[in-house]
PDB file of C-alpha atoms in Angstrom:
ATOM      1  CA  UNK R 684    -137.265   3.073  64.140  1.00  0.00           C
ATOM      2  CA  UNK R 685    -139.365   1.183  66.804  1.00  0.00           C
ATOM      3  CA  UNK R 686    -141.535  -1.792  65.406  1.00  0.00           C
ATOM      4  CA  UNK R 687    -144.141  -3.098  66.777  1.00  0.00           C
ATOM      5  CA  UNK R 688    -143.460  -5.931  65.597  1.00  0.00           C
ATOM      6  CA  UNK R 689    -140.048  -6.717  67.444  1.00  0.00           C
ATOM      7  CA  UNK R 690    -141.970  -6.687  70.625  1.00  0.00           C
ATOM      8  CA  UNK R 691    -145.724  -7.652  70.089  1.00  0.00           C
ATOM      9  CA  UNK R 692    -144.641 -11.763  71.024  1.00  0.00           C
ATOM     10  CA  UNK R 693    -142.723 -10.445  74.303  1.00  0.00           C
ATOM     11  CA  UNK R 694    -145.659  -8.622  75.112  1.00  0.00           C
ATOM     12  CA  UNK R 695    -148.461 -11.447  74.954  1.00  0.00           C
ATOM     13  CA  UNK R 696    -145.713 -13.259  76.297  1.00  0.00           C
ATOM     14  CA  UNK R 697    -145.672 -11.500  79.594  1.00  0.00           C
ATOM     15  CA  UNK R 698    -149.565 -10.907  79.500  1.00  0.00           C
ATOM     16  CA  UNK R 699    -150.025 -14.196  79.211  1.00  0.00           C
ATOM     17  CA  UNK R 700    -154.179 -15.471  79.187  1.00  0.00           C
ATOM     18  CA  UNK R 701    -157.757 -15.150  79.681  1.00  0.00           C
ATOM     19  CA  UNK R 702    -157.737 -14.404  84.395  1.00  0.00           C
ATOM     20  CA  UNK R 703    -160.642 -12.527  86.035  1.00  0.00           C
ATOM     21  CA  UNK R 704    -159.234 -12.007  89.324  1.00  0.00           C
ATOM     22  CA  UNK R 705    -161.866  -9.634  91.555  1.00  0.00           C
ATOM     23  CA  UNK R 706    -159.358  -8.142  93.150  1.00  0.00           C
ATOM     24  CA  UNK R 707    -157.412  -6.792  89.683  1.00  0.00           C
ATOM     25  CA  UNK R 708    -158.900  -3.109  88.650  1.00  0.00           C
ATOM     26  CA  UNK R 709    -158.667  -4.375  85.348  1.00  0.00           C
ATOM     27  CA  UNK R 710    -161.291  -7.352  85.632  1.00  0.00           C
ATOM     28  CA  UNK R 711    -161.526  -9.800  82.930  1.00  0.00           C
ATOM     29  CA  UNK R 712    -158.339  -9.838  81.071  1.00  0.00           C
ATOM     30  CA  UNK R 713    -157.359 -11.975  77.653  1.00  0.00           C
ATOM     31  CA  UNK R 714    -154.005 -11.244  76.499  1.00  0.00           C
ATOM     32  CA  UNK R 715    -154.226  -7.860  78.373  1.00  0.00           C
ATOM     33  CA  UNK R 716    -156.582  -6.335  76.691  1.00  0.00           C
ATOM     34  CA  UNK R 717    -159.093  -5.397  79.906  1.00  0.00           C
ATOM     35  CA  UNK R 718    -162.768  -6.316  78.865  1.00  0.00           C
ATOM     36  CA  UNK R 719    -163.196  -2.229  78.316  1.00  0.00           C
ATOM     37  CA  UNK R 720    -160.537  -1.981  75.805  1.00  0.00           C
ATOM     38  CA  UNK R 721    -162.190  -5.446  73.956  1.00  0.00           C
ATOM     39  CA  UNK R 722    -165.302  -3.467  73.733  1.00  0.00           C
ATOM     40  CA  UNK R 723    -164.186  -0.438  72.907  1.00  0.00           C
ATOM     41  CA  UNK R 724    -162.079  -2.417  69.784  1.00  0.00           C
ATOM     42  CA  UNK R 725    -163.931  -5.352  69.682  1.00  0.00           C
ATOM     43  CA  UNK R 726    -166.155  -4.070  67.129  1.00  0.00           C
ATOM     44  CA  UNK R 727    -164.687  -2.050  64.798  1.00  0.00           C
ATOM     45  CA  UNK R 728    -161.609  -3.466  64.634  1.00  0.00           C
ATOM     46  CA  UNK R 729    -162.897  -7.073  64.444  1.00  0.00           C
ATOM     47  CA  UNK R 730    -165.623  -7.424  63.693  1.00  0.00           C
ATOM     48  CA  UNK R 731    -166.554  -8.996  66.808  1.00  0.00           C
ATOM     49  CA  UNK R 732    -169.314  -8.744  69.282  1.00  0.00           C
ATOM     50  CA  UNK R 733    -167.642  -6.760  72.378  1.00  0.00           C
ATOM     51  CA  UNK R 734    -168.528 -10.638  74.611  1.00  0.00           C
ATOM     52  CA  UNK R 735    -167.101 -12.126  77.523  1.00  0.00           C
ATOM     53  CA  UNK R 736    -167.244 -15.213  75.714  1.00  0.00           C
ATOM     54  CA  UNK R 737    -165.351 -13.425  72.887  1.00  0.00           C
ATOM     55  CA  UNK R 738    -162.203 -11.946  74.952  1.00  0.00           C
ATOM     56  CA  UNK R 739    -161.756 -15.272  76.348  1.00  0.00           C
ATOM     57  CA  UNK R 740    -160.995 -16.791  72.469  1.00  0.00           C
ATOM     58  CA  UNK R 741    -159.371 -13.969  71.312  1.00  0.00           C
ATOM     59  CA  UNK R 742    -156.456 -15.153  69.617  1.00  0.00           C
ATOM     60  CA  UNK R 743    -152.469 -12.934  69.620  1.00  0.00           C
ATOM     61  CA  UNK R 744    -153.226 -11.640  65.843  1.00  0.00           C
ATOM     62  CA  UNK R 745    -156.549 -10.444  66.820  1.00  0.00           C
ATOM     63  CA  UNK R 746    -154.792  -8.521  70.650  1.00  0.00           C
ATOM     64  CA  UNK R 747    -151.877  -7.928  68.131  1.00  0.00           C
ATOM     65  CA  UNK R 748    -153.854  -4.867  66.480  1.00  0.00           C
ATOM     66  CA  UNK R 749    -155.704  -3.992  69.165  1.00  0.00           C
ATOM     67  CA  UNK R 750    -152.577  -3.215  70.971  1.00  0.00           C
ATOM     68  CA  UNK R 751    -151.002  -1.661  67.673  1.00  0.00           C
ATOM     69  CA  UNK R 752    -154.364   1.146  67.489  1.00  0.00           C
ATOM     70  CA  UNK R 753    -154.951   1.863  70.923  1.00  0.00           C
ATOM     71  CA  UNK R 754    -151.647   1.395  72.584  1.00  0.00           C
ATOM     72  CA  UNK R 755    -148.766   0.969  70.213  1.00  0.00           C
ATOM     73  CA  UNK R 756    -150.117   3.762  67.690  1.00  0.00           C
ATOM     74  CA  UNK R 757    -151.522   6.348  70.034  1.00  0.00           C
ATOM     75  CA  UNK R 758    -148.138   6.512  71.393  1.00  0.00           C
ATOM     76  CA  UNK R 759    -146.225   7.418  68.349  1.00  0.00           C
ATOM     77  CA  UNK R 760    -144.168   3.858  68.506  1.00  0.00           C
ATOM     78  CA  UNK R 761    -143.267   3.422  64.965  1.00  0.00           C
ATOM     79  CA  UNK R 762    -141.391   7.322  65.043  1.00  0.00           C
ATOM     80  CA  UNK R 763    -139.109   6.127  68.567  1.00  0.00           C
ATOM     81  CA  UNK R 764    -135.582   6.013  67.665  1.00  0.00           C
ATOM     82  CA  UNK R 765    -134.954   3.433  70.036  1.00  0.00           C
ATOM     83  CA  UNK R 766    -136.533   0.045  69.711  1.00  0.00           C
ATOM     84  CA  UNK R 767    -136.059  -0.905  73.490  1.00  0.00           C
ATOM     85  CA  UNK R 768    -137.057   2.468  74.893  1.00  0.00           C
ATOM     86  CA  UNK R 769    -139.735   1.922  72.527  1.00  0.00           C
ATOM     87  CA  UNK R 770    -140.386  -0.974  74.634  1.00  0.00           C
ATOM     88  CA  UNK R 771    -140.572   0.301  78.013  1.00  0.00           C
ATOM     89  CA  UNK R 772    -142.090   2.834  76.999  1.00  0.00           C
ATOM     90  CA  UNK R 773    -145.054   0.922  75.022  1.00  0.00           C
ATOM     91  CA  UNK R 774    -144.967  -1.777  77.299  1.00  0.00           C
ATOM     92  CA  UNK R 775    -145.966   0.671  80.073  1.00  0.00           C
ATOM     93  CA  UNK R 776    -148.518   1.971  78.253  1.00  0.00           C
ATOM     94  CA  UNK R 777    -149.881  -1.489  77.904  1.00  0.00           C
ATOM     95  CA  UNK R 778    -150.540  -1.407  82.297  1.00  0.00           C
ATOM     96  CA  UNK R 779    -150.656   1.721  83.572  1.00  0.00           C
ATOM     97  CA  UNK R 780    -152.061   4.584  80.775  1.00  0.00           C
ATOM     98  CA  UNK R 781    -151.368   7.787  80.442  1.00  0.00           C
ATOM     99  CA  UNK R 782    -148.471   7.585  83.417  1.00  0.00           C
ATOM    100  CA  UNK R 783    -146.558   5.918  81.710  1.00  0.00           C
ATOM    101  CA  UNK R 784    -147.189   9.328  79.495  1.00  0.00           C
ATOM    102  CA  UNK R 785    -146.771  11.194  82.705  1.00  0.00           C
ATOM    103  CA  UNK R 786    -143.459   9.894  83.443  1.00  0.00           C
ATOM    104  CA  UNK R 787    -142.037  10.131  79.708  1.00  0.00           C
ATOM    105  CA  UNK R 788    -143.079  14.117  80.466  1.00  0.00           C
ATOM    106  CA  UNK R 789    -141.156  14.189  84.139  1.00  0.00           C
ATOM    107  CA  UNK R 790    -137.758  11.946  82.800  1.00  0.00           C
ATOM    108  CA  UNK R 791    -138.298  14.944  80.202  1.00  0.00           C
ATOM    109  CA  UNK R 792    -137.722  17.741  81.318  1.00  0.00           C
ATOM    110  CA  UNK R 793    -135.703  16.284  84.534  1.00  0.00           C
ATOM    111  CA  UNK R 794    -133.358  15.755  81.768  1.00  0.00           C
ATOM    112  CA  UNK R 795    -134.361  19.901  80.248  1.00  0.00           C
ATOM    113  CA  UNK R 796    -136.590  19.002  77.530  1.00  0.00           C
ATOM    114  CA  UNK R 797    -137.781  23.356  77.961  1.00  0.00           C
ATOM    115  CA  UNK R 798    -141.879  23.744  76.850  1.00  0.00           C
ATOM    116  CA  UNK R 799    -143.445  20.644  77.600  1.00  0.00           C
ATOM    117  CA  UNK R 800    -147.233  20.245  78.951  1.00  0.00           C
ATOM    118  CA  UNK R 801    -147.382  16.424  81.199  1.00  0.00           C
ATOM    119  CA  UNK R 802    -151.013  16.361  80.234  1.00  0.00           C
ATOM    120  CA  UNK R 803    -150.240  12.736  79.841  1.00  0.00           C
ATOM    121  CA  UNK R 804    -150.484  13.042  75.813  1.00  0.00           C
ATOM    122  CA  UNK R 805    -147.321  11.968  73.246  1.00  0.00           C
ATOM    123  CA  UNK R 806    -148.172  14.616  71.507  1.00  0.00           C
ATOM    124  CA  UNK R 807    -145.307  16.221  68.841  1.00  0.00           C
ATOM    125  CA  UNK R 808    -143.496  18.075  71.847  1.00  0.00           C
ATOM    126  CA  UNK R 809    -143.051  15.069  73.681  1.00  0.00           C
ATOM    127  CA  UNK R 810    -141.702  12.744  70.785  1.00  0.00           C
ATOM    128  CA  UNK R 811    -140.007  16.006  70.365  1.00  0.00           C
ATOM    129  CA  UNK R 812    -138.361  16.143  72.907  1.00  0.00           C
ATOM    130  CA  UNK R 813    -137.611  12.824  73.312  1.00  0.00           C
ATOM    131  CA  UNK R 814    -135.533  12.785  69.764  1.00  0.00           C
ATOM    132  CA  UNK R 815    -133.966  15.372  71.382  1.00  0.00           C
ATOM    133  CA  UNK R 816    -133.023  14.017  73.987  1.00  0.00           C
ATOM    134  CA  UNK R 817    -130.689  11.493  75.018  1.00  0.00           C
ATOM    135  CA  UNK R 818    -131.631   8.184  74.842  1.00  0.00           C
ATOM    136  CA  UNK R 819    -129.519   6.192  76.988  1.00  0.00           C
ATOM    137  CA  UNK R 820    -129.614   8.550  79.814  1.00  0.00           C
ATOM    138  CA  UNK R 821    -134.257   8.973  79.439  1.00  0.00           C
ATOM    139  CA  UNK R 822    -134.271   4.833  79.870  1.00  0.00           C
ATOM    140  CA  UNK R 823    -132.077   4.583  82.126  1.00  0.00           C
ATOM    141  CA  UNK R 824    -134.241   8.059  84.568  1.00  0.00           C
ATOM    142  CA  UNK R 825    -137.532   5.941  83.288  1.00  0.00           C
ATOM    143  CA  UNK R 826    -136.671   2.078  84.395  1.00  0.00           C
ATOM    144  CA  UNK R 827    -136.713   3.700  87.889  1.00  0.00           C
ATOM    145  CA  UNK R 828    -139.481   5.689  87.583  1.00  0.00           C
ATOM    146  CA  UNK R 829    -141.100   2.984  86.683  1.00  0.00           C
ATOM    147  CA  UNK R 830    -140.056   0.833  89.580  1.00  0.00           C
ATOM    148  CA  UNK R 831    -140.487   4.133  91.416  1.00  0.00           C
ATOM    149  CA  UNK R 832    -144.109   3.910  90.595  1.00  0.00           C
ATOM    150  CA  UNK R 833    -144.852   0.473  91.163  1.00  0.00           C
ATOM    151  CA  UNK R 834    -143.870   0.562  94.579  1.00  0.00           C
ATOM    152  CA  UNK R 835    -145.306   3.226  95.666  1.00  0.00           C
ATOM    153  CA  UNK R 836    -148.658   1.753  94.560  1.00  0.00           C
ATOM    154  CA  UNK R 837    -147.884  -0.618  96.211  1.00  0.00           C
ATOM    155  CA  UNK R 838    -148.057   1.431  99.291  1.00  0.00           C
ATOM    156  CA  UNK R 839    -150.971   3.796  98.955  1.00  0.00           C
ATOM    157  CA  UNK R 840    -153.227   0.972  97.759  1.00  0.00           C
ATOM    158  CA  UNK R 841    -152.544  -1.932 100.225  1.00  0.00           C
ATOM    159  CA  UNK R 842    -153.961  -4.529  98.040  1.00  0.00           C
ATOM    160  CA  UNK R 843    -152.472  -4.023  95.053  1.00  0.00           C
ATOM    161  CA  UNK R 844    -148.706  -4.867  97.110  1.00  0.00           C
ATOM    162  CA  UNK R 845    -149.894  -8.266  96.113  1.00  0.00           C
ATOM    163  CA  UNK R 846    -149.214  -7.315  92.504  1.00  0.00           C
ATOM    164  CA  UNK R 847    -146.304  -6.018  93.015  1.00  0.00           C
ATOM    165  CA  UNK R 848    -143.432  -9.032  92.454  1.00  0.00           C
ATOM    166  CA  UNK R 849    -145.382  -9.798  89.292  1.00  0.00           C
ATOM    167  CA  UNK R 850    -145.008  -5.750  87.767  1.00  0.00           C
ATOM    168  CA  UNK R 851    -140.903  -5.082  89.344  1.00  0.00           C
ATOM    169  CA  UNK R 852    -139.949  -8.611  88.297  1.00  0.00           C
ATOM    170  CA  UNK R 853    -141.612  -7.524  84.711  1.00  0.00           C
ATOM    171  CA  UNK R 854    -139.653  -3.535  85.242  1.00  0.00           C
ATOM    172  CA  UNK R 855    -136.814  -5.426  85.395  1.00  0.00           C
ATOM    173  CA  UNK R 856    -136.153  -7.319  82.475  1.00  0.00           C
ATOM    174  CA  UNK R 857    -135.332  -4.846  81.697  1.00  0.00           C
ATOM    175  CA  UNK R 858    -132.409  -3.791  81.092  1.00  0.00           C
ATOM    176  CA  UNK R 859    -131.345  -1.573  84.073  1.00  0.00           C
ATOM    177  CA  UNK R 860    -128.958   0.999  81.128  1.00  0.00           C
ATOM    178  CA  UNK R 861    -129.407   1.272  77.159  1.00  0.00           C
ATOM    179  CA  UNK R 862    -127.372  -0.867  75.013  1.00  0.00           C
ATOM    180  CA  UNK R 863    -125.098   0.454  72.892  1.00  0.00           C
ATOM    181  CA  UNK R 864    -127.375  -0.211  70.309  1.00  0.00           C
ATOM    182  CA  UNK R 865    -130.940  -0.480  70.980  1.00  0.00           C
ATOM    183  CA  UNK R 866    -132.373  -1.380  67.072  1.00  0.00           C
ATOM    184  CA  UNK R 867    -133.353  -5.252  68.150  1.00  0.00           C
ATOM    185  CA  UNK R 868    -135.813  -6.426  70.682  1.00  0.00           C
ATOM    186  CA  UNK R 869    -134.778  -7.150  74.482  1.00  0.00           C
ATOM    187  CA  UNK R 870    -132.999 -10.116  75.255  1.00  0.00           C
ATOM    188  CA  UNK R 871    -135.247 -13.572  75.847  1.00  0.00           C
ATOM    189  CA  UNK R 872    -137.941 -13.382  79.282  1.00  0.00           C
ATOM    190  CA  UNK R 873    -138.022 -16.124  81.467  1.00  0.00           C
ATOM    191  CA  UNK R 874    -141.859 -16.056  81.663  1.00  0.00           C
ATOM    192  CA  UNK R 875    -142.449 -13.545  84.367  1.00  0.00           C
ATOM    193  CA  UNK R 876    -146.484 -10.963  84.297  1.00  0.00           C
TER     194      UNK R 876
END
């Protein structure tokens, strides 16, 4: 089964440090954690006051706690058999929220899953459909769907076009096809965001 611990260092490398780009809808962000997410989880998970200064001081370990609760566990990441498939799903979920699960559900339906709602929730039916599907087919279609999403988003929201190169580089970091054994984390990154 997949493990967040295998991928978290790579995610943190992708996300980088503190930024507050006025044109980024996420606003102030550190290690990929937006201020809004930090405000929701800082006190209950970290015992920290949810201030901008506390977000600036967020450690990798603290970010990992938030990523596990707010993202990985919501995807039942520990229950996904393919490490690389869990990684690409998690990585996109961090970046695009429920769109990541909607894409997975659409891919599973295209590959023949039945009784599956496209609701953006990683529930037991979606997880079972994922586990029953051909992992290599799901992975390839999902990876391409992510690229298509970014390209469409940049067309629909011209202000986001400046992020497209980074989004595509991040999506392209993942291999085009699922290796025959995907129990280890993907290859080392080249420092793209």
